[in-house]
PDB file of C-alpha atoms in Angstrom:
ATOM      1  CA  MET A1386      17.684  -4.969   6.211  1.00  0.00           C
ATOM      2  CA  GLY A1387      14.161  -6.395   5.859  1.00  0.00           C
ATOM      3  CA  TRP A1388      10.761  -5.223   4.621  1.00  0.00           C
ATOM      4  CA  PHE A1389       7.303  -6.202   5.835  1.00  0.00           C
ATOM      5  CA  TRP A1390       4.412  -6.053   3.352  1.00  0.00           C
ATOM      6  CA  ASP A1391       0.811  -7.087   3.900  1.00  0.00           C
ATOM      7  CA  VAL A1392      -0.549  -8.925   0.858  1.00  0.00           C
ATOM      8  CA  ARG A1393      -4.330  -8.730   0.674  1.00  0.00           C
ATOM      9  CA  PRO A1394      -6.909  -7.513  -1.820  1.00  0.00           C
ATOM     10  CA  SER A1395      -7.987  -3.892  -1.451  1.00  0.00           C
ATOM     11  CA  LYS A1396      -9.814  -1.410  -3.692  1.00  0.00           C
ATOM     12  CA  THR A1397      -9.336   1.677  -1.527  1.00  0.00           C
ATOM     13  CA  MET A1398      -6.517   1.249   1.025  1.00  0.00           C
ATOM     14  CA  PHE A1399      -3.122   0.992  -0.623  1.00  0.00           C
ATOM     15  CA  GLN A1400       0.169   0.664   1.186  1.00  0.00           C
ATOM     16  CA  ALA A1401       1.979   2.780  -1.421  1.00  0.00           C
ATOM     17  CA  GLY A1402      -0.130   5.924  -1.302  1.00  0.00           C
ATOM     18  CA  ASN A1403      -2.385   6.515  -4.324  1.00  0.00           C
ATOM     19  CA  HIS A1404      -1.165   3.517  -6.349  1.00  0.00           C
ATOM     20  CA  GLN A1405      -2.467  -0.024  -6.070  1.00  0.00           C
ATOM     21  CA  ALA A1406       0.223  -2.701  -6.175  1.00  0.00           C
ATOM     22  CA  ARG A1407      -0.511  -5.771  -8.256  1.00  0.00           C
ATOM     23  CA  SER A1408      -0.374  -7.921  -5.099  1.00  0.00           C
ATOM     24  CA  GLU A1409      -3.272  -5.827  -3.714  1.00  0.00           C
ATOM     25  CA  THR A1410      -5.637  -7.037  -6.448  1.00  0.00           C
ATOM     26  CA  MET A1411      -7.522 -10.325  -6.768  1.00  0.00           C
ATOM     27  CA  ASN A1412      -6.127 -10.813 -10.270  1.00  0.00           C
ATOM     28  CA  GLU A1413      -3.758 -13.455 -11.526  1.00  0.00           C
ATOM     29  CA  PHE A1414      -0.079 -12.535 -11.037  1.00  0.00           C
ATOM     30  CA  PRO A1415       2.105 -14.400 -13.595  1.00  0.00           C
ATOM     31  CA  TRP A1416       5.666 -15.611 -13.055  1.00  0.00           C
ATOM     32  CA  HIS A1417       7.871 -13.020 -11.377  1.00  0.00           C
ATOM     33  CA  THR A1418      10.684 -12.238  -8.976  1.00  0.00           C
ATOM     34  CA  ASP A1419       9.747 -10.079  -6.010  1.00  0.00           C
ATOM     35  CA  CYS A1420      11.121  -6.525  -6.353  1.00  0.00           C
ATOM     36  CA  SER A1421      12.703  -7.305  -9.717  1.00  0.00           C
ATOM     37  CA  TYR A1422      12.980  -3.549 -10.269  1.00  0.00           C
ATOM     38  CA  GLU A1423      15.031  -3.030  -7.091  1.00  0.00           C
ATOM     39  CA  ASP A1424      18.770  -2.548  -7.118  1.00  0.00           C
ATOM     40  CA  PRO A1425      19.919  -4.215  -4.955  1.00  0.00           C
ATOM     41  CA  LEU A1426      17.458  -7.085  -5.241  1.00  0.00           C
ATOM     42  CA  PRO A1427      16.156  -8.765  -2.051  1.00  0.00           C
ATOM     43  CA  ARG A1428      17.542 -12.286  -2.091  1.00  0.00           C
ATOM     44  CA  TYR A1429      15.088 -13.990   0.230  1.00  0.00           C
ATOM     45  CA  PHE A1430      11.446 -13.639   1.120  1.00  0.00           C
ATOM     46  CA  ALA A1431       8.956 -15.371   3.387  1.00  0.00           C
ATOM     47  CA  LEU A1432       5.172 -15.548   3.192  1.00  0.00           C
ATOM     48  CA  GLN A1433       3.194 -15.992   6.390  1.00  0.00           C
ATOM     49  CA  VAL A1434      -0.434 -17.059   5.969  1.00  0.00           C
ATOM     50  CA  LEU A1435      -2.620 -14.916   8.278  1.00  0.00           C
ATOM     51  CA  GLN A1436      -5.894 -15.856   6.539  1.00  0.00           C
ATOM     52  CA  HIS A1437      -5.829 -18.781   4.092  1.00  0.00           C
ATOM     53  CA  TYR A1438      -7.909 -19.042   0.927  1.00  0.00           C
ATOM     54  CA  ARG A1439     -11.368 -20.381   1.749  1.00  0.00           C
ATOM     55  CA  TYR A1440     -13.116 -20.377  -1.633  1.00  0.00           C
ATOM     56  CA  GLY A1441     -10.519 -21.768  -4.002  1.00  0.00           C
ATOM     57  CA  GLY A1442      -8.098 -19.895  -6.235  1.00  0.00           C
ATOM     58  CA  GLY A1443      -4.944 -18.169  -5.140  1.00  0.00           C
ATOM     59  CA  THR A1444      -2.732 -21.199  -5.780  1.00  0.00           C
ATOM     60  CA  LEU A1445       0.932 -20.328  -5.263  1.00  0.00           C
ATOM     61  CA  SER A1446       3.162 -21.847  -7.955  1.00  0.00           C
ATOM     62  CA  VAL A1447       6.965 -21.889  -7.656  1.00  0.00           C
ATOM     63  CA  MET A1448       9.415 -22.655 -10.466  1.00  0.00           C
ATOM     64  CA  ASN A1449      13.045 -23.721 -10.088  1.00  0.00           C
ATOM     65  CA  VAL A1450      15.192 -21.335 -12.143  1.00  0.00           C
ATOM     66  CA  GLU A1451      18.095 -23.776 -12.581  1.00  0.00           C
ATOM     67  CA  LYS A1452      15.814 -26.329 -14.227  1.00  0.00           C
ATOM     68  CA  LEU A1453      14.206 -23.632 -16.367  1.00  0.00           C
ATOM     69  CA  ASN A1454      17.638 -22.419 -17.481  1.00  0.00           C
ATOM     70  CA  ASP A1455      18.579 -25.937 -18.597  1.00  0.00           C
ATOM     71  CA  LEU A1456      15.735 -25.796 -21.143  1.00  0.00           C
ATOM     72  CA  LEU A1457      16.843 -22.532 -22.813  1.00  0.00           C
ATOM     73  CA  SER A1458      19.100 -22.355 -25.857  1.00  0.00           C
ATOM     74  CA  PRO A1459      22.751 -21.309 -25.310  1.00  0.00           C
ATOM     75  CA  GLU A1460      22.179 -18.178 -27.420  1.00  0.00           C
ATOM     76  CA  SER A1461      19.222 -17.081 -25.311  1.00  0.00           C
ATOM     77  CA  LYS A1462      21.055 -17.746 -22.054  1.00  0.00           C
ATOM     78  CA  THR A1463      23.953 -15.571 -23.213  1.00  0.00           C
ATOM     79  CA  ALA A1464      21.588 -12.736 -24.183  1.00  0.00           C
ATOM     80  CA  LEU A1465      19.562 -12.987 -20.967  1.00  0.00           C
ATOM     81  CA  MET A1466      22.798 -12.722 -18.964  1.00  0.00           C
ATOM     82  CA  SER A1467      23.740  -9.465 -20.705  1.00  0.00           C
ATOM     83  CA  PRO A1468      22.674  -5.992 -19.404  1.00  0.00           C
ATOM     84  CA  GLU A1469      20.373  -5.401 -22.360  1.00  0.00           C
ATOM     85  CA  PHE A1470      17.040  -4.997 -20.608  1.00  0.00           C
ATOM     86  CA  ARG A1471      15.196  -1.994 -19.182  1.00  0.00           C
ATOM     87  CA  ILE A1472      13.162  -2.802 -16.085  1.00  0.00           C
ATOM     88  CA  GLU A1473      10.537  -0.221 -15.205  1.00  0.00           C
ATOM     89  CA  ILE A1474       9.852   0.637 -11.577  1.00  0.00           C
ATOM     90  CA  PRO A1475       6.080   0.434 -10.938  1.00  0.00           C
ATOM     91  CA  PRO A1476       4.626   3.838  -9.912  1.00  0.00           C
ATOM     92  CA  GLU A1477       3.722   2.588  -6.452  1.00  0.00           C
ATOM     93  CA  PHE A1478       7.380   1.732  -5.748  1.00  0.00           C
ATOM     94  CA  ILE A1479       9.177   4.773  -7.128  1.00  0.00           C
ATOM     95  CA  LYS A1480      11.378   6.262  -4.404  1.00  0.00           C
ATOM     96  CA  ASP A1481      13.232   8.813  -6.500  1.00  0.00           C
ATOM     97  CA  SER A1482      11.246  10.718  -9.149  1.00  0.00           C
ATOM     98  CA  ASP A1483      14.407  10.914 -11.257  1.00  0.00           C
ATOM     99  CA  LYS A1484      14.816   7.136 -11.305  1.00  0.00           C
ATOM    100  CA  LYS A1485      11.946   5.272 -12.968  1.00  0.00           C
ATOM    101  CA  HIS A1486      13.830   2.280 -14.375  1.00  0.00           C
ATOM    102  CA  ILE A1487      16.990   0.253 -14.064  1.00  0.00           C
ATOM    103  CA  THR A1488      19.062  -1.445 -16.794  1.00  0.00           C
ATOM    104  CA  GLY A1489      20.459  -4.909 -16.314  1.00  0.00           C
ATOM    105  CA  SER A1490      20.316  -8.591 -17.134  1.00  0.00           C
ATOM    106  CA  VAL A1491      17.483 -11.060 -16.589  1.00  0.00           C
ATOM    107  CA  LEU A1492      19.709 -14.018 -15.711  1.00  0.00           C
ATOM    108  CA  MET A1493      22.988 -14.219 -13.800  1.00  0.00           C
ATOM    109  CA  SER A1494      25.294 -17.086 -12.933  1.00  0.00           C
ATOM    110  CA  ASN A1495      27.825 -17.251 -10.125  1.00  0.00           C
ATOM    111  CA  GLY A1496      29.412 -20.405 -11.520  1.00  0.00           C
ATOM    112  CA  GLN A1497      27.384 -22.630  -9.212  1.00  0.00           C
ATOM    113  CA  SER A1498      23.771 -21.754  -9.953  1.00  0.00           C
ATOM    114  CA  THR A1499      21.608 -19.556 -12.139  1.00  0.00           C
ATOM    115  CA  MET A1500      19.670 -16.598 -10.746  1.00  0.00           C
ATOM    116  CA  ILE A1501      16.913 -14.459 -12.216  1.00  0.00           C
ATOM    117  CA  ARG A1502      15.200 -11.080 -11.943  1.00  0.00           C
ATOM    118  CA  PHE A1503      11.991 -11.074 -13.964  1.00  0.00           C
ATOM    119  CA  ARG A1504       8.524  -9.613 -14.167  1.00  0.00           C
ATOM    120  CA  ASP A1505       7.255  -9.699 -17.734  1.00  0.00           C
ATOM    121  CA  ASP A1506       5.041  -6.603 -17.714  1.00  0.00           C
ATOM    122  CA  ILE A1507       7.877  -4.270 -16.742  1.00  0.00           C
ATOM    123  CA  VAL A1508      10.770  -5.704 -18.815  1.00  0.00           C
ATOM    124  CA  THR A1509      11.742  -4.202 -22.190  1.00  0.00           C
ATOM    125  CA  PRO A1510      14.538  -5.712 -24.356  1.00  0.00           C
ATOM    126  CA  LEU A1511      16.999  -3.141 -25.684  1.00  0.00           C
ATOM    127  CA  THR A1512      18.580  -5.197 -28.497  1.00  0.00           C
ATOM    128  CA  ASP A1513      17.366  -7.632 -31.135  1.00  0.00           C
ATOM    129  CA  ARG A1514      19.054 -10.596 -29.440  1.00  0.00           C
ATOM    130  CA  ALA A1515      17.567  -9.581 -26.100  1.00  0.00           C
ATOM    131  CA  LYS A1516      14.120  -9.429 -27.718  1.00  0.00           C
ATOM    132  CA  SER A1517      14.538 -12.924 -29.198  1.00  0.00           C
ATOM    133  CA  ALA A1518      15.817 -14.349 -25.905  1.00  0.00           C
ATOM    134  CA  LEU A1519      13.012 -12.781 -23.893  1.00  0.00           C
ATOM    135  CA  GLN A1520      10.464 -14.283 -26.290  1.00  0.00           C
ATOM    136  CA  GLU A1521      12.011 -17.735 -25.832  1.00  0.00           C
ATOM    137  CA  LEU A1522      11.850 -17.324 -22.059  1.00  0.00           C
ATOM    138  CA  ARG A1523       8.202 -16.260 -22.219  1.00  0.00           C
ATOM    139  CA  GLU A1524       7.311 -19.248 -24.367  1.00  0.00           C
ATOM    140  CA  ALA A1525       9.159 -21.616 -22.030  1.00  0.00           C
ATOM    141  CA  LEU A1526       7.250 -20.279 -19.021  1.00  0.00           C
ATOM    142  CA  MET A1527       3.938 -21.043 -20.726  1.00  0.00           C
ATOM    143  CA  GLN A1528       4.726 -24.599 -21.825  1.00  0.00           C
ATOM    144  CA  GLN A1529       3.057 -27.340 -19.781  1.00  0.00           C
ATOM    145  CA  GLU A1530       5.971 -29.737 -20.262  1.00  0.00           C
ATOM    146  CA  VAL A1531       8.354 -27.134 -18.880  1.00  0.00           C
ATOM    147  CA  GLN A1532       6.157 -26.514 -15.865  1.00  0.00           C
ATOM    148  CA  ALA A1533       5.876 -30.265 -15.241  1.00  0.00           C
ATOM    149  CA  HIS A1534       9.669 -30.403 -15.034  1.00  0.00           C
ATOM    150  CA  THR A1535      10.287 -27.260 -12.967  1.00  0.00           C
ATOM    151  CA  THR A1536       7.206 -26.327 -10.963  1.00  0.00           C
ATOM    152  CA  MET A1537       5.332 -27.056  -7.720  1.00  0.00           C
ATOM    153  CA  HIS A1538       1.757 -25.852  -7.080  1.00  0.00           C
ATOM    154  CA  LEU A1539       0.749 -25.069  -3.485  1.00  0.00           C
ATOM    155  CA  LYS A1540      -2.978 -24.885  -2.827  1.00  0.00           C
ATOM    156  CA  SER A1541      -4.780 -23.549   0.222  1.00  0.00           C
ATOM    157  CA  SER A1542      -4.700 -26.999   1.790  1.00  0.00           C
ATOM    158  CA  ASP A1543      -0.901 -26.970   1.513  1.00  0.00           C
ATOM    159  CA  LEU A1544      -0.649 -23.527   3.168  1.00  0.00           C
ATOM    160  CA  PRO A1545      -3.246 -23.334   5.993  1.00  0.00           C
ATOM    161  CA  LYS A1546      -3.503 -20.400   8.382  1.00  0.00           C
ATOM    162  CA  GLY A1547      -0.250 -20.008  10.338  1.00  0.00           C
ATOM    163  CA  SER A1548       1.938 -21.511   7.627  1.00  0.00           C
ATOM    164  CA  ILE A1549       5.218 -19.866   6.597  1.00  0.00           C
ATOM    165  CA  ILE A1550       7.026 -20.533   3.326  1.00  0.00           C
ATOM    166  CA  LEU A1551      10.634 -19.378   2.796  1.00  0.00           C
ATOM    167  CA  MET A1552      12.011 -18.815  -0.703  1.00  0.00           C
ATOM    168  CA  ASP A1553      15.224 -17.807  -2.404  1.00  0.00           C
ATOM    169  CA  ASN A1554      13.913 -14.887  -4.465  1.00  0.00           C
ATOM    170  CA  ARG A1555      16.682 -15.287  -7.078  1.00  0.00           C
ATOM    171  CA  ARG A1556      16.487 -19.010  -7.608  1.00  0.00           C
ATOM    172  CA  TRP A1557      12.710 -19.518  -7.683  1.00  0.00           C
ATOM    173  CA  LEU A1558      10.085 -17.691  -9.722  1.00  0.00           C
ATOM    174  CA  HIS A1559       6.597 -17.611  -8.302  1.00  0.00           C
ATOM    175  CA  SER A1560       3.074 -16.857  -9.504  1.00  0.00           C
ATOM    176  CA  ARG A1561      -0.524 -17.067  -8.324  1.00  0.00           C
ATOM    177  CA  ASN A1562      -3.848 -17.583 -10.043  1.00  0.00           C
ATOM    178  CA  PHE A1563      -7.064 -15.575  -9.445  1.00  0.00           C
ATOM    179  CA  ILE A1564      -8.086 -14.990  -5.834  1.00  0.00           C
ATOM    180  CA  LYS A1565     -11.686 -15.802  -4.898  1.00  0.00           C
ATOM    181  CA  ASP A1566     -11.511 -14.898  -1.191  1.00  0.00           C
ATOM    182  CA  PRO A1567     -11.481 -11.107  -0.555  1.00  0.00           C
ATOM    183  CA  GLU A1568     -10.383 -11.720   3.045  1.00  0.00           C
ATOM    184  CA  ARG A1569      -7.238 -13.614   2.098  1.00  0.00           C
ATOM    185  CA  HIS A1570      -4.274 -12.108   3.970  1.00  0.00           C
ATOM    186  CA  LEU A1571      -0.583 -12.893   3.748  1.00  0.00           C
ATOM    187  CA  ARG A1572       2.413 -11.105   5.200  1.00  0.00           C
ATOM    188  CA  ARG A1573       5.557 -10.933   3.130  1.00  0.00           C
ATOM    189  CA  VAL A1574       9.001 -10.366   4.567  1.00  0.00           C
ATOM    190  CA  ARG A1575      12.001  -9.628   2.308  1.00  0.00           C
ATOM    191  CA  TRP A1576      15.622  -9.419   3.354  1.00  0.00           C
ATOM    192  CA  ASP A1577      19.306  -9.669   2.415  1.00  0.00           C
ATOM    193  CA  ALA A1578      19.348  -7.216  -0.466  1.00  0.00           C
ATOM    194  CA  CYS A1579      22.604  -7.333  -2.445  1.00  0.00           C
ATOM    195  CA  ALA A1580      23.716  -6.491  -5.980  1.00  0.00           C
ATOM    196  CA  PHE A1581      22.354  -8.847  -8.643  1.00  0.00           C
ATOM    197  CA  ASN A1582      25.860  -9.517  -9.925  1.00  0.00           C
ATOM    198  CA  SER A1583      27.020 -10.511  -6.435  1.00  0.00           C
ATOM    199  CA  SER A1584      28.491 -13.997  -5.995  1.00  0.00           C
ATOM    200  CA  GLY A1585      26.356 -14.428  -2.913  1.00  0.00           C
ATOM    201  CA  LYS A1586      29.310 -14.432  -0.511  1.00  0.00           C
ATOM    202  CA  ASN A1587      27.628 -11.796   1.630  1.00  0.00           C
ATOM    203  CA  VAL A1588      24.659 -14.013   2.524  1.00  0.00           C
ATOM    204  CA  GLY A1589      23.585 -13.237   6.044  1.00  0.00           C
ATOM    205  CA  LYS A1590      25.387  -9.906   6.115  1.00  0.00           C
TER     206      LYS A1590
END
């Protein structure tokens, strides 16, 4: 199954009814996993550039989760891999009025690599150790030396009109800075949703 989603600034026309998604603003969007509130979580996504940034801003940054994980303490990694976090479903993406959050882990390992589901503004730790681990993760994401080791920054010149970038939604976090071009237009495609605790053996199913 796949989903198409137009990503462009709008103040009046929202794809999710009366609620504006964060991707429909011109604001900065810090490090996150797409659909981190979904269960199952889409494993892959692609961004197609229909109208590139013409006035600066909107830089897409991508961070390797495996390298990020290597920089966390063992205690924090253990806590982040435990189902001790409440993840709120943003109002614009609620499908069932009786289900407004999920409970799960932030990190997961299948023995070969580390995966993540994360969007800071909708994650709440449910235990003291989860709170401490989440704070360590937040601090790591902000450190310049961590970003130098884990991150690539893709400017408009790297993603001209017609470009397509493919990403593993579980193994790479992404973010963007402020958008200066109100006509900027991307199309996002997500696919291969499977349970976050899956080993990944059903890739391509």
